[in-house]
Coordinates of C-alpha atoms and ligand atoms in Angstrom, one line a residue:
Chain H
M6 CA 0.2 0.1 -0.2
T7 CA 1.5 3.6 -0.7
S8 CA -1.3 5.6 -1.2
K9 CA -0.9 9.2 1.1
L10 CA -3.3 8.0 3.2
C11 CA -2.3 4.7 3.9
Q12 CA 1.3 5.6 5.2
K13 CA -0.9 8.6 7.5
L14 CA -3.0 5.7 9.1
K15 CA 0.6 4.4 10.1
S16 CA 1.6 7.4 11.2
N17 CA -0.2 8.6 15.3
E18 CA -0.7 12.0 13.5
F19 CA -5.1 12.9 13.6
I20 CA -6.4 12.1 10.6
I21 CA -9.1 14.2 9.2
T22 CA -11.5 13.2 6.3
A23 CA -14.7 14.5 4.8
E24 CA -17.3 14.1 2.2
L25 CA -18.2 15.0 -0.9
F26 CA -21.1 14.1 -3.0
P27 CA -20.7 14.1 -6.7
P28 CA -23.7 16.1 -8.6
K29 CA -26.9 14.6 -10.1
G30 CA -25.7 15.6 -13.5
V31 CA -22.3 16.3 -15.8
D32 CA -21.5 19.7 -14.0
V33 CA -18.4 19.4 -12.0
E34 CA -17.1 23.5 -11.3
D35 CA -19.3 23.5 -8.2
L36 CA -18.2 19.8 -7.0
L37 CA -14.4 21.5 -7.9
R38 CA -14.6 24.1 -6.0
R39 CA -15.4 22.5 -3.0
A40 CA -12.8 20.4 -3.3
D41 CA -10.2 23.4 -3.5
L42 CA -11.6 24.9 -0.1
I43 CA -10.7 21.5 1.9
G44 CA -8.2 19.6 -0.6
S45 CA -5.2 21.1 1.3
L46 CA -6.9 20.8 4.9
V47 CA -7.3 16.6 4.8
D48 CA -6.0 13.6 4.2
G49 CA -8.9 12.6 2.4
I50 CA -11.5 12.8 0.5
N51 CA -14.5 10.5 0.0
V52 CA -16.7 10.8 -2.4
T53 CA -20.2 9.2 -1.9
D54 CA -21.3 6.1 -4.3
N55 CA -25.2 6.9 -5.0
Q56 CA -25.4 8.0 -1.5
R57 CA -29.4 7.8 -0.7
A58 CA -30.1 5.7 -3.0
S59 CA -30.3 8.1 -5.5
M60 CA -29.0 8.2 -8.6
R61 CA -25.3 10.5 -9.6
L62 CA -22.3 11.0 -11.7
G63 CA -20.0 8.2 -10.3
S64 CA -17.9 8.2 -7.7
L65 CA -15.1 6.4 -9.6
A66 CA -15.0 9.3 -12.3
T67 CA -15.4 11.9 -9.5
C68 CA -12.1 10.2 -7.4
R69 CA -10.4 10.5 -10.7
L70 CA -11.1 14.1 -11.4
L71 CA -10.0 14.8 -7.5
K72 CA -7.2 12.6 -8.4
E73 CA -5.9 15.0 -11.1
K74 CA -6.0 18.0 -8.7
G75 CA -3.7 16.7 -6.6
Y76 CA -6.1 15.1 -3.7
E77 CA -6.1 12.5 -2.1
P78 CA -9.5 10.5 -2.7
I79 CA -11.1 7.6 -1.1
L80 CA -13.7 5.6 -3.2
Q81 CA -16.8 4.9 -1.3
M82 CA -18.5 1.5 -2.8
A83 CA -21.3 0.1 -2.2
C84 CA -22.7 -3.0 -2.5
R85 CA -26.3 -2.3 -3.1
D86 CA -25.8 -1.6 -6.9
R87 CA -23.6 -4.6 -8.7
N88 CA -22.6 -7.6 -8.7
R89 CA -19.4 -9.7 -8.0
I90 CA -18.3 -9.2 -11.6
A91 CA -18.7 -5.6 -12.0
L92 CA -17.2 -4.7 -7.9
Q93 CA -14.2 -6.4 -8.7
S94 CA -14.0 -5.2 -12.0
D95 CA -14.5 -1.5 -10.8
L96 CA -11.9 -2.2 -8.2
L97 CA -9.1 -3.3 -11.0
S98 CA -10.5 0.1 -13.0
A99 CA -10.2 2.5 -9.2
Y100 CA -6.3 0.8 -9.1
V101 CA -5.2 1.7 -12.5
L102 CA -6.7 5.0 -12.8
G103 CA -4.7 5.5 -9.2
I104 CA -7.3 4.9 -6.9
E105 CA -6.0 2.7 -3.7
N106 CA -8.3 4.1 -0.8
V107 CA -11.4 2.5 -1.0
L108 CA -14.4 2.6 1.7
I109 CA -16.8 -0.8 1.6
I110 CA -19.7 0.2 2.3
S111 CA -23.7 -2.1 1.8
G112 CA -25.2 1.2 0.8
D113 CA -28.4 2.6 2.2
H114 CA -31.3 0.1 0.7
N115 CA -33.1 1.3 -2.4
S116 CA -36.3 1.0 -1.1
I117 CA -35.7 4.8 1.4
G118 CA -33.9 6.6 -1.7
E119 CA -35.5 7.7 -5.3
Y120 CA -35.5 4.6 -7.4
K121 CA -37.9 1.8 -5.1
D122 CA -38.4 -0.3 -7.8
A123 CA -34.9 -1.1 -8.5
K124 CA -33.6 -4.4 -8.1
P125 CA -31.5 -4.3 -4.9
V126 CA -28.6 -7.0 -5.7
Y127 CA -26.6 -6.7 -2.9
D128 CA -24.5 -9.9 -4.3
L129 CA -21.7 -9.4 -1.8
D130 CA -21.8 -7.5 1.8
S131 CA -19.3 -5.5 2.5
T132 CA -17.3 -8.1 4.7
Q133 CA -17.1 -10.4 1.2
L134 CA -16.6 -7.4 -1.1
L135 CA -13.3 -6.9 1.2
K136 CA -11.8 -10.2 1.1
A137 CA -12.4 -10.2 -2.4
A138 CA -10.8 -6.9 -2.8
R139 CA -7.7 -8.7 -0.7
T140 CA -7.8 -11.9 -2.9
L141 CA -7.3 -9.4 -5.9
E142 CA -4.0 -8.4 -4.3
S143 CA -3.0 -11.8 -4.1
G144 CA -2.9 -12.7 -7.7
V145 CA -6.4 -13.7 -8.4
D146 CA -10.1 -13.4 -8.7
M147 CA -13.1 -14.7 -6.4
A148 CA -12.9 -16.9 -8.9
G149 CA -9.6 -18.4 -8.7
K150 CA -8.3 -17.0 -12.0
K151 CA -5.2 -15.7 -11.8
L152 CA -4.9 -11.8 -12.7
K153 CA -2.4 -10.0 -15.3
G154 CA -1.0 -7.4 -12.7
S155 CA -2.5 -7.5 -8.9
P156 CA -3.8 -3.9 -7.5
R157 CA -3.1 -2.8 -4.3
F158 CA -5.5 -1.1 -2.2
C159 CA -5.8 0.9 1.5
L160 CA -8.9 -0.3 2.6
G161 CA -12.0 1.1 5.1
A162 CA -15.0 0.0 6.4
V163 CA -17.8 1.7 8.4
V164 CA -19.1 1.3 11.8
N165 CA -22.1 3.0 13.7
P166 CA -20.6 3.7 17.2
T167 CA -24.3 4.8 18.3
A168 CA -26.1 1.6 17.5
D169 CA -28.2 -0.5 19.8
P170 CA -26.3 -3.9 20.8
I171 CA -23.3 -2.1 20.5
E172 CA -21.3 -5.5 20.8
L173 CA -22.8 -6.8 17.3
Q174 CA -21.1 -3.9 15.8
I175 CA -17.3 -4.2 17.2
M176 CA -18.6 -8.0 16.5
M177 CA -18.8 -6.8 12.9
M178 CA -15.8 -4.4 13.4
E179 CA -13.5 -7.6 14.0
K180 CA -14.8 -9.5 11.0
K181 CA -13.8 -6.6 8.8
I182 CA -10.9 -6.3 10.0
N183 CA -9.9 -10.0 9.4
A184 CA -11.1 -9.7 6.0
G185 CA -9.3 -6.9 4.9
A186 CA -10.4 -3.3 6.6
V187 CA -7.4 -1.0 7.9
F188 CA -9.5 1.7 8.9
F189 CA -13.0 2.4 9.7
Q190 CA -15.3 5.7 9.2
T191 CA -18.2 6.1 11.3
Q192 CA -22.2 7.5 11.6
P193 CA -22.5 10.7 13.5
V194 CA -21.5 10.7 16.7
Y195 CA -22.4 13.2 19.1
D196 CA -21.8 12.5 22.4
I197 CA -18.5 12.0 22.8
E198 CA -18.9 10.5 26.3
Q199 CA -21.0 7.4 24.3
Y200 CA -18.1 7.8 22.0
K201 CA -15.3 7.3 24.3
I202 CA -16.8 4.1 25.3
F203 CA -16.6 2.8 22.0
L204 CA -13.6 3.7 22.0
E205 CA -12.4 1.8 25.1
K206 CA -14.2 -1.2 23.6
T207 CA -12.8 -1.0 21.1
K208 CA -9.3 -0.9 21.7
H209 CA -8.4 -4.1 21.2
L210 CA -9.0 -4.2 17.9
N211 CA -5.8 -2.4 17.1
T212 CA -7.2 -0.2 14.3
K213 CA -7.8 3.2 12.7
I214 CA -11.3 4.8 13.5
M215 CA -12.4 8.3 12.2
P216 CA -15.5 9.0 14.0
G217 CA -18.2 10.6 12.1
V218 CA -19.0 14.3 12.8
I219 CA -22.2 16.5 11.4
L220 CA -22.5 20.0 10.8
L221 CA -26.1 20.3 12.0
K222 CA -26.9 23.5 10.2
S223 CA -30.4 24.4 10.8
A224 CA -33.4 22.7 13.3
Q225 CA -35.2 21.8 9.2
F226 CA -32.2 19.8 8.4
I227 CA -32.1 18.3 11.9
K228 CA -35.8 16.8 11.2
I229 CA -34.9 15.5 7.9
M230 CA -31.6 14.1 9.0
A231 CA -33.4 12.6 11.7
G232 CA -35.5 10.4 9.4
L233 CA -32.9 8.6 7.7
P234 CA -31.3 5.3 8.6
G235 CA -28.4 4.9 12.1
V236 CA -29.2 8.8 12.7
N237 CA -29.8 9.5 17.0
I238 CA -29.4 13.7 17.4
P239 CA -29.0 14.0 21.3
K240 CA -31.8 16.6 22.5
A241 CA -29.0 18.8 23.7
A242 CA -27.6 19.3 20.2
V243 CA -30.9 20.1 18.7
E244 CA -31.8 22.8 21.8
R245 CA -28.8 24.7 21.5
I246 CA -29.5 24.9 17.4
E247 CA -33.5 25.9 17.7
K248 CA -32.7 28.1 20.3
A249 CA -29.8 30.1 18.3
K250 CA -30.3 33.3 16.6
D251 CA -27.2 31.7 14.4
P252 CA -28.1 28.5 14.3
L253 CA -25.5 27.6 11.1
K254 CA -23.1 29.5 13.5
E255 CA -24.4 27.1 16.6
G256 CA -23.7 24.7 13.8
I257 CA -20.1 25.6 12.9
N258 CA -19.9 25.2 17.4
I259 CA -20.8 22.3 17.6
C260 CA -19.3 20.9 15.4
A261 CA -15.2 22.3 16.0
E262 CA -16.0 21.2 20.2
M263 CA -16.7 18.2 18.5
I264 CA -13.4 18.0 16.7
R265 CA -11.5 19.8 19.0
E266 CA -12.6 17.0 21.8
L267 CA -11.9 14.3 19.3
R268 CA -8.1 15.7 18.7
K269 CA -7.7 14.0 22.3
C270 CA -9.1 10.7 22.5
A271 CA -9.3 9.7 18.4
D272 CA -7.4 8.1 16.1
G273 CA -9.3 11.3 13.5
V274 CA -12.2 12.4 12.1
H275 CA -14.7 12.3 9.3
I276 CA -16.5 15.6 9.0
M277 CA -19.7 15.5 6.9
A278 CA -20.7 19.1 5.5
I279 CA -23.2 17.5 3.3
G280 CA -23.0 20.8 1.1
L281 CA -21.7 23.7 3.1
E282 CA -18.0 21.9 2.8
E283 CA -17.0 25.1 2.2
Y284 CA -17.4 25.8 6.0
I285 CA -14.6 23.2 6.5
P286 CA -11.9 25.3 7.0
E287 CA -13.5 27.6 9.4
I288 CA -13.9 24.3 11.7
L289 CA -11.2 22.8 11.7
E290 CA -9.3 26.3 12.0
K291 CA -12.2 26.8 15.4
S292 CA -11.3 22.9 16.7
K293 CA -7.8 23.4 17.2
Chain N
M9 CA -46.4 -21.9 2.0
I10 CA -47.5 -20.4 -1.5
I11 CA -48.3 -16.6 -0.6
T12 CA -51.0 -14.9 -3.2
T13 CA -52.7 -12.0 -3.8
S14 CA -55.6 -11.2 -5.5
K15 CA -55.1 -8.9 -8.7
P16 CA -56.9 -5.8 -9.0
F17 CA -60.5 -7.0 -10.9
S18 CA -59.7 -4.3 -13.4
E19 CA -56.4 -5.9 -14.9
I20 CA -58.6 -9.3 -14.7
L21 CA -60.8 -8.7 -17.2
S22 CA -59.1 -6.2 -18.8
N23 CA -56.5 -9.2 -20.2
I24 CA -59.8 -11.5 -20.3
K25 CA -61.6 -9.3 -22.7
S26 CA -61.2 -10.6 -25.3
Y27 CA -62.6 -13.9 -23.9
K28 CA -66.5 -15.0 -23.5
R29 CA -66.5 -18.3 -22.6
I30 CA -64.7 -18.4 -19.4
F31 CA -63.4 -21.5 -17.1
V32 CA -62.5 -21.2 -13.0
V33 CA -60.1 -22.7 -11.6
G34 CA -59.6 -22.5 -8.0
C35 CA -56.8 -24.4 -5.4
A36 CA -57.4 -25.5 -2.4
A37 CA -54.2 -26.3 -1.1
C38 CA -52.0 -22.3 -0.5
A39 CA -54.2 -20.0 -2.0
A40 CA -57.2 -21.3 0.0
K41 CA -55.3 -21.1 3.0
C42 CA -54.6 -17.1 1.7
Q43 CA -58.5 -16.7 0.9
T44 CA -57.3 -16.1 -3.0
G45 CA -58.5 -18.7 -4.2
G46 CA -60.3 -21.5 -2.6
E47 CA -63.6 -22.5 -3.2
E48 CA -65.5 -19.2 -2.1
Q49 CA -63.0 -16.9 -4.2
V50 CA -63.5 -18.8 -6.4
K51 CA -67.3 -18.4 -6.6
N52 CA -67.3 -14.8 -5.7
M53 CA -65.2 -14.8 -9.1
I54 CA -67.6 -16.2 -11.0
E55 CA -70.6 -13.6 -9.5
E56 CA -68.5 -10.7 -10.7
L57 CA -67.5 -12.2 -14.2
K58 CA -71.5 -13.0 -14.0
K59 CA -71.9 -9.2 -13.8
E60 CA -69.7 -8.9 -16.4
N61 CA -71.6 -10.5 -19.4
K62 CA -69.6 -13.4 -19.1
E63 CA -70.1 -16.9 -19.6
V64 CA -68.7 -19.2 -17.0
T65 CA -68.7 -22.6 -18.7
G66 CA -67.9 -23.9 -14.8
F67 CA -65.4 -24.1 -12.2
I68 CA -63.1 -26.7 -10.5
V69 CA -61.0 -26.0 -7.4
L70 CA -57.6 -28.6 -8.1
D71 CA -56.8 -30.4 -4.6
T72 CA -53.2 -28.9 -5.9
P73 CA -53.4 -27.3 -9.5
C74 CA -49.2 -27.6 -9.0
D75 CA -49.3 -31.3 -10.0
M76 CA -49.6 -31.9 -13.0
R77 CA -51.1 -35.8 -12.3
I78 CA -54.1 -33.6 -11.0
V79 CA -54.0 -31.8 -13.6
K80 CA -54.5 -34.1 -16.2
K81 CA -56.8 -36.1 -13.9
D82 CA -59.3 -33.4 -12.6
L83 CA -59.6 -30.9 -15.3
A84 CA -58.1 -31.6 -18.4
K85 CA -60.8 -34.3 -19.8
L86 CA -62.9 -32.0 -18.9
P87 CA -66.2 -31.5 -21.1
E88 CA -66.3 -27.8 -19.6
V89 CA -62.8 -26.9 -20.3
K90 CA -63.2 -27.9 -23.8
R91 CA -65.2 -25.5 -24.8
S92 CA -64.3 -22.8 -23.2
E93 CA -62.5 -19.8 -25.2
A94 CA -59.9 -19.5 -21.7
L95 CA -58.9 -20.3 -18.4
L96 CA -58.8 -18.1 -15.5
V97 CA -56.8 -19.4 -12.9
L98 CA -56.3 -18.4 -8.9
A99 CA -53.4 -20.4 -7.9
C100 CA -49.8 -19.0 -7.8
G101 CA -47.6 -19.2 -11.0
G102 CA -46.2 -22.9 -10.5
G103 CA -50.4 -23.6 -11.0
V104 CA -51.2 -22.3 -14.0
Q105 CA -47.6 -23.2 -15.6
A106 CA -48.3 -26.6 -14.5
I107 CA -51.6 -26.4 -15.9
E108 CA -50.2 -25.3 -19.1
K109 CA -48.6 -28.1 -19.9
I110 CA -51.6 -30.0 -19.8
V111 CA -54.2 -27.9 -21.3
D112 CA -53.7 -25.8 -25.1
K113 CA -56.0 -22.5 -23.7
P114 CA -55.7 -19.6 -23.3
L115 CA -54.3 -19.0 -19.2
L116 CA -55.0 -16.2 -17.5
P117 CA -53.4 -15.9 -13.7
A118 CA -55.8 -13.9 -11.5
L119 CA -53.5 -13.8 -8.8
D120 CA -50.1 -12.8 -7.9
P121 CA -47.8 -14.9 -6.2
V122 CA -45.6 -12.6 -3.9
F123 CA -43.3 -15.5 -1.7
V124 CA -42.8 -17.8 0.1
G125 CA -44.4 -17.8 3.3
S126 CA -45.0 -19.0 6.5
I127 CA -48.8 -18.7 8.4
E128 CA -49.0 -16.9 11.9
R129 CA -52.5 -16.0 11.5
I130 CA -55.1 -15.3 8.9
G131 CA -53.8 -12.5 6.7
V132 CA -50.3 -12.1 8.2
Y133 CA -47.8 -13.7 6.6
N134 CA -44.2 -14.0 7.2
E135 CA -41.5 -14.0 4.6
F136 CA -38.7 -16.5 6.8
C137 CA -37.5 -18.2 3.7
S138 CA -36.5 -17.2 0.3
I139 CA -36.0 -20.6 -0.8
C140 CA -32.4 -19.4 -2.1
G141 CA -31.6 -23.1 -2.1
Q142 CA -28.5 -23.2 0.3
C143 CA -30.1 -23.1 3.6
I144 CA -27.5 -22.0 6.6
I145 CA -29.5 -21.0 9.8
D146 CA -28.1 -23.7 11.2
S147 CA -25.1 -21.0 11.8
T148 CA -27.8 -18.1 12.3
G149 CA -29.5 -19.3 15.7
G150 CA -32.2 -20.9 13.0
I151 CA -32.9 -17.2 11.7
C152 CA -32.5 -16.5 8.2
P153 CA -30.7 -13.5 7.2
V154 CA -31.0 -14.4 3.1
A155 CA -34.4 -13.9 3.7
R156 CA -35.2 -11.2 6.8
C157 CA -32.3 -9.1 5.9
A158 CA -33.2 -6.5 3.9
K159 CA -30.2 -6.1 2.0
S160 CA -29.4 -10.2 2.5
L161 CA -26.4 -9.6 4.1
M162 CA -24.5 -12.7 5.1
N163 CA -21.9 -11.2 7.9
G164 CA -23.7 -9.3 10.5
P165 CA -25.6 -5.9 10.9
C166 CA -25.2 -2.6 8.2
G167 CA -25.6 0.6 10.3
G168 CA -28.7 1.6 9.4
A169 CA -30.5 -0.6 12.6
V170 CA -32.4 1.9 14.9
N171 CA -33.7 0.4 18.3
G172 CA -33.6 -3.5 16.7
K173 CA -35.6 -1.5 13.8
C174 CA -34.6 -2.3 9.8
E175 CA -33.4 1.0 8.4
V176 CA -36.2 0.3 5.2
D177 CA -38.9 0.1 7.4
P178 CA -39.0 0.8 11.2
E179 CA -41.9 -1.4 11.9
L180 CA -39.0 -4.1 11.0
D181 CA -37.0 -6.1 13.5
C182 CA -33.4 -5.8 11.8
A183 CA -33.1 -9.7 11.4
W184 CA -29.3 -8.9 12.4
V185 CA -30.7 -7.9 16.3
L186 CA -32.4 -11.0 15.9
I187 CA -30.2 -13.2 15.4
Y188 CA -27.6 -11.6 17.8
N189 CA -30.0 -11.8 20.1
K190 CA -31.3 -15.5 20.0
L191 CA -27.2 -17.0 19.7
N192 CA -26.7 -14.8 22.9
K193 CA -29.5 -16.8 24.6
I194 CA -28.4 -19.9 23.3
N195 CA -24.6 -19.2 23.8
K196 CA -24.1 -19.6 20.3
K197 CA -22.8 -16.1 19.4
E198 CA -19.5 -17.2 18.5
N199 CA -21.1 -19.5 15.7
I200 CA -21.5 -16.4 13.3
F201 CA -19.3 -14.2 14.2
K202 CA -16.2 -16.1 14.3
V203 CA -16.9 -17.4 10.9
F204 CA -16.4 -15.7 8.0
M205 CA -19.9 -16.5 5.5
E206 CA -19.0 -17.5 1.7
P207 CA -20.6 -14.8 -0.6
R208 CA -23.9 -17.1 -1.2
K209 CA -24.0 -19.2 -4.9
H210 CA -26.6 -17.7 -7.1
S211 CA -26.1 -20.4 -9.1
K212 CA -28.8 -23.0 -6.6
P213 CA -26.7 -26.5 -7.0
K214 CA -29.8 -28.3 -7.2
K215 CA -30.5 -26.9 -10.6
L216 CA -30.3 -29.5 -12.8
D217 CA -32.1 -28.1 -16.0
N218 CA -35.3 -26.3 -16.1
S219 CA -37.3 -29.0 -14.7
R220 CA -35.0 -29.3 -11.8
K221 CA -34.7 -32.7 -11.0
L222 CA -33.6 -33.2 -7.7
Ligands
SF4_323 S1 -31.2 -19.6 4.0 FE1 -32.4 -18.8 3.7 S2 -33.9 -18.2 1.7 FE2 -32.1 -19.9 1.8 S3 -33.0 -22.2 2.3 FE3 -32.9 -20.9 3.6 S4 -34.7 -20.6 5.1 FE4 -34.5 -20.1 2.9
SF4_324 S1 -31.2 -2.5 9.2 FE1 -30.7 -5.3 10.1 S2 -32.4 -5.6 8.1 FE2 -32.0 -3.7 7.8 S3 -30.4 -4.3 6.0 FE3 -29.3 -3.9 7.8 S4 -28.4 -5.6 8.7 FE4 -30.3 -6.5 7.1

């Protein structure tokens, strides 16, 4: 593994990643502008894969665009839309396009997105896809056929530190590590104490975890978020936003405070600004 | 059991519009239990057809329309069938197609088969098995992740469950939380969480040809 992110994961430094959504359409100007704002401040930019089961510009093409600008993309790959042939093929494609960081997820089910009638694929689950990627590295594919040149990846997976029972999530992490994951990014974390407990419980796993933090920009936004899978926003944060004169500013403060706390205990942070990436520099500055 | 739902009558009407003389076939097995194709539903259907000025040549509720031997014995030779233009079949697709093998008449399905279900009570059916061809529930506490996890995840849950409910439907239990709780209860947690579950075989190893001689 040679990617910049991979090198950084081996150090003891605080790792910062952020997330960008490809556009619905082919106009990438705005996306690249956002990338320019954060590219040099973060160690990796996740590019989502048709997130929330909406149809968008592909993660792979977008990652390549970021790569060409000198940034460090993390290709998100969901198991939802492709079978094992397409998934392995896309992994090879990623490698030849210079993309080694891959975050493997199962992907939001299409029945909660824009394509309720589509066929959900899930031919492999995320653990199986991690293992498939490592199999490709070993010079053969899942069918046992020899590859002409094998790829190298820096593989990540996700975990939800707020899920209950948490033991179940930790067991999953262990499985994913055994299958090949070397880092984890998480669903948004809002409660630092809860996260510390999670860290304590995962210490023995000896892996790198970048907890997600989300920019809560308005009360309306919180309402929408609260309806999404795996999202559990605590009352205290909701009240702060609701009572604030300038909710966005309060959201930035909450986000920065969270990162400041995480700098003391976590391996890094994964910032989800959901369209407001221009505030990431301010958030990071305030979090120091 | 094969769970079926009745097609909207408007759809049935539109499908049979070019036929006048209709013979109606019911199913005394699954469709009768589902109350979609038993004697009562067949009789109701006949009433509706008559209201639409169709001539119902006759009807029969076969024990198991999905068994070609029964179709041959009880249906094929009926003179009413011979003088009908089409057969309206209140059975699953397996039933309709068993009849197709024996009877050379236009066949019109009146039901939509939806899944293989375990019955809780009338009207409440659980989709516990999607007949994947390779049963693995020995290692998952007798609870099937293929059929009951919305994503058919084999190695554990996604991050989407909230309070034990699945991300696709807050009414639906997350299969993996169920599996976890069950394995915990019977002290068999190690079963699944230490073992890597291989990708599923969609090739259905027992399928020898289209007629699946087992
Ligand atoms: S694994 Fe699940 S879907 Fe497959 S046969 Fe067993 S119960 Fe049915
Ligand atoms: S929430 Fe549970 S049942 Fe639903 S898709 Fe995720 S793991 Fe499967």
